Short mmCIF file of N, CA, C and O in Angstrom, two decimals:
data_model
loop_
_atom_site.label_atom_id
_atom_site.label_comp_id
_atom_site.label_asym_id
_atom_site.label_seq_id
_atom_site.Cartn_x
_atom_site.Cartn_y
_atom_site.Cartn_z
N UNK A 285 194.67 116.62 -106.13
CA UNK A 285 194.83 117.77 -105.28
C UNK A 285 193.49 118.28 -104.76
O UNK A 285 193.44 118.44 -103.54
N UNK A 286 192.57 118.51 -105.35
CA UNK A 286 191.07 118.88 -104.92
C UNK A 286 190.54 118.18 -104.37
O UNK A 286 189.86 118.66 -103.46
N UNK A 287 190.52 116.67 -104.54
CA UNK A 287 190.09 115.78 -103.57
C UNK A 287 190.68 115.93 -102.00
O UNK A 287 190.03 115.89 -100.96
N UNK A 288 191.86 116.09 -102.14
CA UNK A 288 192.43 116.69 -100.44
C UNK A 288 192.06 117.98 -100.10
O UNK A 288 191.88 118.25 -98.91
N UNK A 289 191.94 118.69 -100.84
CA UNK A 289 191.43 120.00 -100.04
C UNK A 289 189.72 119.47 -99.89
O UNK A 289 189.47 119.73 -98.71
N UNK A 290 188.85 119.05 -100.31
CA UNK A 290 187.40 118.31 -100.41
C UNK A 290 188.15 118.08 -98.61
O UNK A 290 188.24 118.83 -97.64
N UNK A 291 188.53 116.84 -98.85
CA UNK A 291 188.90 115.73 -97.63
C UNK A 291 188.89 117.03 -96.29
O UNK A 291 188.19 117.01 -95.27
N UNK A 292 189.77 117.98 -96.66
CA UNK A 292 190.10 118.75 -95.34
C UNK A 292 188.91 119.60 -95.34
O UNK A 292 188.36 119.62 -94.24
N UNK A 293 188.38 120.26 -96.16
CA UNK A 293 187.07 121.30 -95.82
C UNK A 293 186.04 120.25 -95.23
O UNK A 293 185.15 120.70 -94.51
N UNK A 294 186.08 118.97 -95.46
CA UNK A 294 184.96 117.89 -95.08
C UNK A 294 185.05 117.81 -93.30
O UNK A 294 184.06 117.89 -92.57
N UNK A 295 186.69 117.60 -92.75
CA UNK A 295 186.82 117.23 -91.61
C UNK A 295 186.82 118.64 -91.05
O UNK A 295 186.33 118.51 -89.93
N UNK A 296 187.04 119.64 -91.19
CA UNK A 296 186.67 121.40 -90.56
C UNK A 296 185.73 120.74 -90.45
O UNK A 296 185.70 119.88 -89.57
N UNK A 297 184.29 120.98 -91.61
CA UNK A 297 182.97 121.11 -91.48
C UNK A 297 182.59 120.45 -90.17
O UNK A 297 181.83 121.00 -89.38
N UNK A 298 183.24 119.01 -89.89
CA UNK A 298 182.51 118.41 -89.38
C UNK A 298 182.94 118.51 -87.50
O UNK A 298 182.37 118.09 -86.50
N UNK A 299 184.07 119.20 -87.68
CA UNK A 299 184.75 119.38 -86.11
C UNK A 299 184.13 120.56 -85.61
O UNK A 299 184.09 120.96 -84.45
N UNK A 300 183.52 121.18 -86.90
CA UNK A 300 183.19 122.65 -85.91
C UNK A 300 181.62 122.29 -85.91
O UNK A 300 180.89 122.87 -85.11
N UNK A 301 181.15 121.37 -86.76
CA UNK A 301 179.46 121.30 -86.24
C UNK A 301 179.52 120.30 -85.20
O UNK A 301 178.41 120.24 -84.68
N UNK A 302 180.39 119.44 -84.65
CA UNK A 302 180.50 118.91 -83.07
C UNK A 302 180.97 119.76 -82.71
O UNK A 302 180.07 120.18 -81.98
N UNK A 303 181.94 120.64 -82.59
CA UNK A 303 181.34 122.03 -81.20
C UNK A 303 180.84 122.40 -81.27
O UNK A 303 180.72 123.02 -80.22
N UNK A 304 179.50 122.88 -82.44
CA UNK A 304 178.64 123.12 -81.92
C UNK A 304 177.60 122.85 -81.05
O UNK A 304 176.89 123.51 -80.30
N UNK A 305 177.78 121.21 -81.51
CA UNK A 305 176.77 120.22 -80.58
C UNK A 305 177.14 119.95 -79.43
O UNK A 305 176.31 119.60 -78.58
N UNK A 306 178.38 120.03 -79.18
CA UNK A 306 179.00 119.84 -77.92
C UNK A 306 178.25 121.18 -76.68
O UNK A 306 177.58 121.07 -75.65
N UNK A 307 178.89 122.52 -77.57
CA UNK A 307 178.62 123.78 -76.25
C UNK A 307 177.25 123.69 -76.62
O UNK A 307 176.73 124.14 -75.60
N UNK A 308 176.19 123.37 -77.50
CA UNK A 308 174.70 123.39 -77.05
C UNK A 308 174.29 122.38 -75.50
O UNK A 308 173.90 122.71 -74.38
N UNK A 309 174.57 121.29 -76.02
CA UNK A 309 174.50 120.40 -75.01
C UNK A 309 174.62 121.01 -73.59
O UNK A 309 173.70 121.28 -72.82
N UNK A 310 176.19 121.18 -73.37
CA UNK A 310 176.94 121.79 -71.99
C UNK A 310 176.28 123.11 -71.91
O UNK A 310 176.31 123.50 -70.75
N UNK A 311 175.65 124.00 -72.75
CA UNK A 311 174.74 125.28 -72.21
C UNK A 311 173.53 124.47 -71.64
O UNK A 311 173.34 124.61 -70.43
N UNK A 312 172.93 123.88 -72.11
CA UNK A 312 171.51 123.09 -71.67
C UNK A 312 171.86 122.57 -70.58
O UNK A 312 170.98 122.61 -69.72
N UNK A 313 173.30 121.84 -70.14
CA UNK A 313 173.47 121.08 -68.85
C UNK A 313 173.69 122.17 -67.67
O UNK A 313 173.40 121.92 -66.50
N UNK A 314 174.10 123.12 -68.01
CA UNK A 314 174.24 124.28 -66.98
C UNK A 314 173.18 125.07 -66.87
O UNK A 314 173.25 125.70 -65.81
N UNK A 315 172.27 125.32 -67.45
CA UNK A 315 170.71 125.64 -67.42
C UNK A 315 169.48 124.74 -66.79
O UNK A 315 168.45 125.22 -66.31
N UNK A 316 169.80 123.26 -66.88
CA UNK A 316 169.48 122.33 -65.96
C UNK A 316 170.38 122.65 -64.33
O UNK A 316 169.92 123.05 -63.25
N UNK A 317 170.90 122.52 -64.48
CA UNK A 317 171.45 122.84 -63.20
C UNK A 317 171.38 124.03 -62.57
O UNK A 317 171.43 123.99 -61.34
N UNK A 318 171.27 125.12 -63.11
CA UNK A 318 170.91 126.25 -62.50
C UNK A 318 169.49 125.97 -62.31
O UNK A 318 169.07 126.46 -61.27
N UNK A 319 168.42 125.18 -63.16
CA UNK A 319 167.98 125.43 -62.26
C UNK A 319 167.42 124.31 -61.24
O UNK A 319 166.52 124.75 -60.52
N UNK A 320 167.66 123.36 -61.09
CA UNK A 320 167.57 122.43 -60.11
C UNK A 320 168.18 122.87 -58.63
O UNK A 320 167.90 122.24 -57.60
N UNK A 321 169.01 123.96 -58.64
CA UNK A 321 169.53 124.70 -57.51
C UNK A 321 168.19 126.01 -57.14
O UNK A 321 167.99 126.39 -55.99
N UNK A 322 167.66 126.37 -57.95
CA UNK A 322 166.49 127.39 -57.56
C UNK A 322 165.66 126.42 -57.85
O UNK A 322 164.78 126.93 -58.54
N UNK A 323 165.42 125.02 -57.67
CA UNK A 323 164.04 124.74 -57.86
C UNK A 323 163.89 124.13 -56.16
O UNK A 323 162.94 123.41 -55.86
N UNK A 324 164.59 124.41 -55.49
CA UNK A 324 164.43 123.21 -54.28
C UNK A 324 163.21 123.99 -53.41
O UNK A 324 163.07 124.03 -52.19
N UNK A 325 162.38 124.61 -54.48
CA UNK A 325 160.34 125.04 -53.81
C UNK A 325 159.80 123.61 -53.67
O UNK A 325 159.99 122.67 -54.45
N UNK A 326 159.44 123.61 -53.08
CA UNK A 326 158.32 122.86 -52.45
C UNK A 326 157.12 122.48 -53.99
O UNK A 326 156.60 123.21 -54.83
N UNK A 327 157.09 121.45 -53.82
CA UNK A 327 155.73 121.18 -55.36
C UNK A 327 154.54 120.58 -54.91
O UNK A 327 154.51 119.41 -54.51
N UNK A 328 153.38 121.45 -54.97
CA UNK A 328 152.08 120.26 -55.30
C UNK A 328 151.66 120.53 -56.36
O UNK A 328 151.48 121.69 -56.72
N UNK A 329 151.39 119.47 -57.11
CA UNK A 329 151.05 118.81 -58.27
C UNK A 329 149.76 118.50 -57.82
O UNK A 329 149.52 118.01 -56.72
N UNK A 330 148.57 118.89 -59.04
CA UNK A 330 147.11 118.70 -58.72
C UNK A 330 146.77 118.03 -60.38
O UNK A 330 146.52 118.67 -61.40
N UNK A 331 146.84 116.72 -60.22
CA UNK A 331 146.10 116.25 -62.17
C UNK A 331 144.71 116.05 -61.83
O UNK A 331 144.24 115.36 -60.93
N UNK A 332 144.07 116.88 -62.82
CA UNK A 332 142.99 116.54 -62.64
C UNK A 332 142.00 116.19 -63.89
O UNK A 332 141.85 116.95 -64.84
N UNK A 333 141.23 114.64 -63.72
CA UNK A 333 140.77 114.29 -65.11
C UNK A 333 139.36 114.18 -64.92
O UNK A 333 138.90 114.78 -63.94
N UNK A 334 138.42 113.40 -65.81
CA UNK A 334 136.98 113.99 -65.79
C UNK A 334 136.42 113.23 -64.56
O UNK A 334 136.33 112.01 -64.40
N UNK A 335 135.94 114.55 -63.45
CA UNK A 335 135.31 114.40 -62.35
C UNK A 335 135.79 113.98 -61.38
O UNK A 335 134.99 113.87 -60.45
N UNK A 336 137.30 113.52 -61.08
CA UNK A 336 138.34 113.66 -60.13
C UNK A 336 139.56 114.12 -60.24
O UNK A 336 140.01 114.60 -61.28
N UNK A 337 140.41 113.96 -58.82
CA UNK A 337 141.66 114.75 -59.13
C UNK A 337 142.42 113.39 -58.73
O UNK A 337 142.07 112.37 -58.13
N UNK A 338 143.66 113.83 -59.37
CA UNK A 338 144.73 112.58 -58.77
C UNK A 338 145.07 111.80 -57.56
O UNK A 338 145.80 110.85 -57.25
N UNK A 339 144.14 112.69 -56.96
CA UNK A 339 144.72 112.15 -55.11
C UNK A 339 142.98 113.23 -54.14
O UNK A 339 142.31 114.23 -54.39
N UNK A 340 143.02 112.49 -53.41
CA UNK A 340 141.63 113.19 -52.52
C UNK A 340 142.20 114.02 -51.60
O UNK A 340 141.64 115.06 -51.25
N UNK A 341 143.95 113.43 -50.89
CA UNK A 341 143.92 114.71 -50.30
C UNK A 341 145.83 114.84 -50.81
O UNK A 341 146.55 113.96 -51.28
N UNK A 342 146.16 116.35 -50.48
CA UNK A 342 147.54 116.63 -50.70
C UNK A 342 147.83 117.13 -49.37
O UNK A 342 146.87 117.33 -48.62
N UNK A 343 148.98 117.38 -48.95
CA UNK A 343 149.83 117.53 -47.83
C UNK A 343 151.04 118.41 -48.08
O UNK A 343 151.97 118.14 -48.84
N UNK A 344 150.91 119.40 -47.39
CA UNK A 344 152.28 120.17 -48.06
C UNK A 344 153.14 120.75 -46.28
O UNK A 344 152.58 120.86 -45.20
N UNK A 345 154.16 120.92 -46.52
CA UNK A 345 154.85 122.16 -45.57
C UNK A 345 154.67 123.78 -45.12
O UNK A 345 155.18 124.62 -45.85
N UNK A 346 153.82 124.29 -43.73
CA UNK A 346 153.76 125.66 -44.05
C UNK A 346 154.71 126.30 -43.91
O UNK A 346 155.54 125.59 -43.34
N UNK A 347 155.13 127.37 -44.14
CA UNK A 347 156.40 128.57 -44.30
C UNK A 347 157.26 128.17 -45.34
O UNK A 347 158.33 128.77 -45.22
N UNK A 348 157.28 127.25 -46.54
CA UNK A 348 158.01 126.52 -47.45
C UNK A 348 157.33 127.74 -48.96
O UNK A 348 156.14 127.69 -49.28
N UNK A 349 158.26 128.61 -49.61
CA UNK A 349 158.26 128.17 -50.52
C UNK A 349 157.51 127.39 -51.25
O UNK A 349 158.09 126.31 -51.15
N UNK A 350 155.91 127.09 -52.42
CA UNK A 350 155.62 126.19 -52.95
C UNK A 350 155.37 126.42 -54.27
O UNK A 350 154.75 127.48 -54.36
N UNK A 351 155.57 125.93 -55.35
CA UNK A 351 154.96 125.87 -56.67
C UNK A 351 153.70 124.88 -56.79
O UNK A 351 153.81 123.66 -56.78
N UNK A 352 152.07 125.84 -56.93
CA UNK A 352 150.91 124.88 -57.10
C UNK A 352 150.83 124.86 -58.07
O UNK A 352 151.04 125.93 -58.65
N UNK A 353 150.42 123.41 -59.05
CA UNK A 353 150.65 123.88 -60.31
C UNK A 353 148.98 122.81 -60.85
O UNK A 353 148.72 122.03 -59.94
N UNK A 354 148.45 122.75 -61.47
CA UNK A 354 147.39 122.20 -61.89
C UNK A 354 147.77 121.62 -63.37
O UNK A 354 148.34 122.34 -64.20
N UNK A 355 147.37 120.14 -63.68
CA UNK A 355 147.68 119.32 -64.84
C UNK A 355 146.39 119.20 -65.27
O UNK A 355 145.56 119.00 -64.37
N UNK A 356 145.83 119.29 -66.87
CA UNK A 356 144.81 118.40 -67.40
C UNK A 356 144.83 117.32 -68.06
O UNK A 356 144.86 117.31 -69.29
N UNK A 357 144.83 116.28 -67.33
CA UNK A 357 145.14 114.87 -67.93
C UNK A 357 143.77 114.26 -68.83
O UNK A 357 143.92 113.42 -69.71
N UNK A 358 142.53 114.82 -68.47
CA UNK A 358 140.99 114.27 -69.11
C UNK A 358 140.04 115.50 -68.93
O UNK A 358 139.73 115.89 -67.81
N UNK A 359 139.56 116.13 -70.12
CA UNK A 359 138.71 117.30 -69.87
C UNK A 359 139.44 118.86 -69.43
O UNK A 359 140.66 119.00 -69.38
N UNK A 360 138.64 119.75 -69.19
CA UNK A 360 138.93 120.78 -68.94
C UNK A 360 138.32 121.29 -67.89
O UNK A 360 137.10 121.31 -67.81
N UNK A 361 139.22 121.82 -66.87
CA UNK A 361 138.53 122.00 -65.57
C UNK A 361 139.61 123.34 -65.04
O UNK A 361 140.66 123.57 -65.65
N UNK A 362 139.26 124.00 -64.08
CA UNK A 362 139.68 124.65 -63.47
C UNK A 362 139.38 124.80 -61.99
O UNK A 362 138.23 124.72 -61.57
N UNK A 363 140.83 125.09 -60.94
CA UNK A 363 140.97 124.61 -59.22
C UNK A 363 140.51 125.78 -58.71
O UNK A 363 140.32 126.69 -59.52
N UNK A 364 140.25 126.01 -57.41
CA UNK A 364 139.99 126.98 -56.61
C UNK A 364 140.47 126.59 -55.10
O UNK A 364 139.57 125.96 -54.54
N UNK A 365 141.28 126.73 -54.52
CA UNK A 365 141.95 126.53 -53.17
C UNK A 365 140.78 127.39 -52.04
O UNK A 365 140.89 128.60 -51.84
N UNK A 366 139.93 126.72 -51.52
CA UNK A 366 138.55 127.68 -51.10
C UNK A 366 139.78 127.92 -49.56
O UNK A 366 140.43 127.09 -48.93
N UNK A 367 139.66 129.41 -49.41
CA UNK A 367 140.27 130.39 -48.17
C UNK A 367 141.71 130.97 -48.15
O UNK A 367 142.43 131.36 -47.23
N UNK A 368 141.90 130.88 -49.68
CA UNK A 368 143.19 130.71 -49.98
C UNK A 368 143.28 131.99 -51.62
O UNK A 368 142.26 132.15 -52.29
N UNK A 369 144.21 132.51 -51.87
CA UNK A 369 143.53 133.22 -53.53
C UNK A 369 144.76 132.50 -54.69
O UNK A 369 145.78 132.81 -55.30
N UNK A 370 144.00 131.55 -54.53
CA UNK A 370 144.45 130.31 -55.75
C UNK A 370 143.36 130.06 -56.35
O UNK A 370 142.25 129.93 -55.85
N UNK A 371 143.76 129.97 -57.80
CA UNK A 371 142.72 129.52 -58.55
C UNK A 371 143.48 129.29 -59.93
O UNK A 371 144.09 130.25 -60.40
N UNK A 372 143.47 128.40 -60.42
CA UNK A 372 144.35 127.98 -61.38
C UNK A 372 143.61 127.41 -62.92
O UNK A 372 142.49 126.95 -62.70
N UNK A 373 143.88 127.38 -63.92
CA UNK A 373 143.19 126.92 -64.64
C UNK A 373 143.88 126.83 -66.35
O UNK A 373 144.89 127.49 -66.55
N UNK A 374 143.45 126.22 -67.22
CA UNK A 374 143.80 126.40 -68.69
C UNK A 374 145.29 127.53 -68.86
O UNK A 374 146.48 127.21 -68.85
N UNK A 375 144.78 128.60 -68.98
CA UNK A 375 145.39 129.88 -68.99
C UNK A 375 146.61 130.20 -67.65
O UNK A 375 147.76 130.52 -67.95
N UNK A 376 146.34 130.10 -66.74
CA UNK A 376 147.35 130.12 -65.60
C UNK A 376 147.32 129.09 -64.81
O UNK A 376 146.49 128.94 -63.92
N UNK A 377 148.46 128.09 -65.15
CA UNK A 377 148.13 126.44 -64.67
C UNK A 377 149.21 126.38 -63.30
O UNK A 377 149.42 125.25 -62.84
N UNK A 378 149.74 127.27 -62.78
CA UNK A 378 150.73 127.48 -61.70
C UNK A 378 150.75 128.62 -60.85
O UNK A 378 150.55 129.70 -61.41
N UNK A 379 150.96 128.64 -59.50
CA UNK A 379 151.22 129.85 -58.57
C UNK A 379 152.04 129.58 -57.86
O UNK A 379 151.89 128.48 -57.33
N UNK A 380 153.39 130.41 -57.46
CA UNK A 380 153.95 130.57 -56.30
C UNK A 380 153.54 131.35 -55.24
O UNK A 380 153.40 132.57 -55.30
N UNK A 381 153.24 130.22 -53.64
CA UNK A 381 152.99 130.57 -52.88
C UNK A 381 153.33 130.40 -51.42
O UNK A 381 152.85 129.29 -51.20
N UNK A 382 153.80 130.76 -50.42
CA UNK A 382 153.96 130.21 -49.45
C UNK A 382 152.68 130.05 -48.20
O UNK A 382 152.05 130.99 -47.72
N UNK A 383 152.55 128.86 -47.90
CA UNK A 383 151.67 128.73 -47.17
C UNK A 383 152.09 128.74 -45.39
O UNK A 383 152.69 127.80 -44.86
N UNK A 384 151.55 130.18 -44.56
CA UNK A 384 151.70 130.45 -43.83
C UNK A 384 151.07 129.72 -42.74
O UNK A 384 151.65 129.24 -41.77
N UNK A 385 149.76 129.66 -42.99
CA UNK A 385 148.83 129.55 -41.61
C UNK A 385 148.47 127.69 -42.16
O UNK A 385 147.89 127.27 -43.16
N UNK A 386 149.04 127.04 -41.13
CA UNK A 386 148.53 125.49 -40.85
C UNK A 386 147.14 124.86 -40.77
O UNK A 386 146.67 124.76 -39.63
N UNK A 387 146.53 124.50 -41.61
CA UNK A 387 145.44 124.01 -41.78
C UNK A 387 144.41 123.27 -43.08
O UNK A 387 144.83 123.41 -44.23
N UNK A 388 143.47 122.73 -42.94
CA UNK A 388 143.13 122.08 -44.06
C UNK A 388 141.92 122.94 -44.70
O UNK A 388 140.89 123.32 -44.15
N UNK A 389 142.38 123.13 -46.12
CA UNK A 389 141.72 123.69 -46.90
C UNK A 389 140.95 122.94 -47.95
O UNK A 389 141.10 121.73 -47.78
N UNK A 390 140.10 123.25 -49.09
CA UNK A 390 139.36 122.96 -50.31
C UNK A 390 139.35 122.75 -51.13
O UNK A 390 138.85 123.63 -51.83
N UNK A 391 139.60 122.11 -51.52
CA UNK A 391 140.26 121.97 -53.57
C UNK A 391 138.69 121.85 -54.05
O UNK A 391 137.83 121.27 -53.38
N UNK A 392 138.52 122.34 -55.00
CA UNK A 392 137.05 122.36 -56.10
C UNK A 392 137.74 122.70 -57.07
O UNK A 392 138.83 123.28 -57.10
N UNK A 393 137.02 122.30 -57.99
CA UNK A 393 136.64 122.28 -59.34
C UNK A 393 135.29 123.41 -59.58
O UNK A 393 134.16 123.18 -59.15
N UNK A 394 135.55 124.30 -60.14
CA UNK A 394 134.87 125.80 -60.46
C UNK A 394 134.73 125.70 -61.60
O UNK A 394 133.80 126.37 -62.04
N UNK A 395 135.35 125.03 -62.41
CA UNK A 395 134.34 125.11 -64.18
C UNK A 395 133.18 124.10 -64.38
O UNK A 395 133.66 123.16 -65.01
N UNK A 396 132.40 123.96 -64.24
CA UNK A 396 131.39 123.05 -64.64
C UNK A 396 131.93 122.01 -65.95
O UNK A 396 131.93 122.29 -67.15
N UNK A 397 132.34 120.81 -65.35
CA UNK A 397 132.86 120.05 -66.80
C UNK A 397 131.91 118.49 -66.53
O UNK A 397 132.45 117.44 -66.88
N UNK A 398 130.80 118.45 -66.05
CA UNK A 398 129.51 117.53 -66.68
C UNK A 398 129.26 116.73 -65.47
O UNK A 398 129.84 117.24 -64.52
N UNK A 399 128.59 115.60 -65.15
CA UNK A 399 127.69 114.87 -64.39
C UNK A 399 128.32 114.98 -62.90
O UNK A 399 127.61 115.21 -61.92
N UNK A 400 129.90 114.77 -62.82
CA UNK A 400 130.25 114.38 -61.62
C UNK A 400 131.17 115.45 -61.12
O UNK A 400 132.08 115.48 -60.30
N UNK A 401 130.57 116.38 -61.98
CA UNK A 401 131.03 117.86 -61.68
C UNK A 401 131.13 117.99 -59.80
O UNK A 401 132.13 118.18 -59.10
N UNK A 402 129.69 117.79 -59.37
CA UNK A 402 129.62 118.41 -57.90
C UNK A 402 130.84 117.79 -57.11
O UNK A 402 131.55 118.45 -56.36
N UNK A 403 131.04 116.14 -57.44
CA UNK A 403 131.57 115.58 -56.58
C UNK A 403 133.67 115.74 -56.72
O UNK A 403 134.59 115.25 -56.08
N UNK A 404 133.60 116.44 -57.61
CA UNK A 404 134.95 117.02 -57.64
C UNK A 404 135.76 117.90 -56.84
O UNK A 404 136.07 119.07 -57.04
N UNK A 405 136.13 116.94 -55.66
CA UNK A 405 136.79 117.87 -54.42
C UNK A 405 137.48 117.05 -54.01
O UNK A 405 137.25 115.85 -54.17
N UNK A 406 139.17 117.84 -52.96
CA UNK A 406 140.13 117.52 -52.44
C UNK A 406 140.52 118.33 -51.66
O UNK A 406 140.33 119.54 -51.82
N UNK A 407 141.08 117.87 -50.75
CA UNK A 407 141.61 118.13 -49.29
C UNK A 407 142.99 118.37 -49.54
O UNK A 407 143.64 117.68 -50.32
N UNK A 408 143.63 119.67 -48.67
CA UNK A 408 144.63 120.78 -48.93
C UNK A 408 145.04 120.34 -47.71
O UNK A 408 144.09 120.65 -46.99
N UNK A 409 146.09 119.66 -46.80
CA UNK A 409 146.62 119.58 -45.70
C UNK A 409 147.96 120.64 -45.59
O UNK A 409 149.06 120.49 -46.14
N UNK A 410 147.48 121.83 -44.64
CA UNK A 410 149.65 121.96 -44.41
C UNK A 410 149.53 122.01 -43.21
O UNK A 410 148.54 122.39 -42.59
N UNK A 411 150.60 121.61 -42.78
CA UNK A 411 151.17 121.15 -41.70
C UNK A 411 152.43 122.05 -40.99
O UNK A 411 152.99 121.64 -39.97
#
């Protein structure tokens, strides 16, 4: 007799810790999806490792919505968008911004991080 009640408290236990795993899951899939519906901003992505950045120049859309966001893949550095009030770094590695006025701007590197420090620059295209 105790072995069947064992047997049945065993299969509860185990139906209600798969719903739990179940509605975690399906909350996380609807939290993905919410936000892939507010994410349709505009992204530039800036990695930047010791003494260059991922790309020399970026290209974005003006009047768009953008998330700038800065990666440290090698070293520690921090961006400065020269004519622009971006500046990104360690501590605040993202800005939302929309870029109004069409033209090519500055990417630098403003922390001093060693030899090839000076030559750490990229080109901001919007279009």
């Amino acid at each position: 007799m105790q072995k069947w009640i064992f047997f049945v408290l065993f299969i509860l236990a185990g139906a209600l810790g798969l719903g739990v795993l179940f509605q975690d899951i399906s909350e996380r899939q609807d939290a993905k999806a919410a936000e892939a519906a507010g994410s349709k901003m505009q992204q530039l992505k800036i990695a930047a490792s010791n003494w260059q950045f991922d790309s020399t120049d970026y290209t974005i859309k003006k009047g768009e919505p953008t998330k700038v966001s800065l990666s440290l893949k090698e070293g520690v550095h921090a961006i400065e968008i020269k004519g622009l009030d971006i500046k990104l770094d360690k501590e605040n590695p993202s800005k939302e911004i929309t870029f109004d006025k069409p033209g090519e701007y500055e990417i630098d590197c403003i922390l001093p991080c060693g030899e090839g420090h000076a030559k750490m620059k990229a080109k901001l295209v919007v279009q």
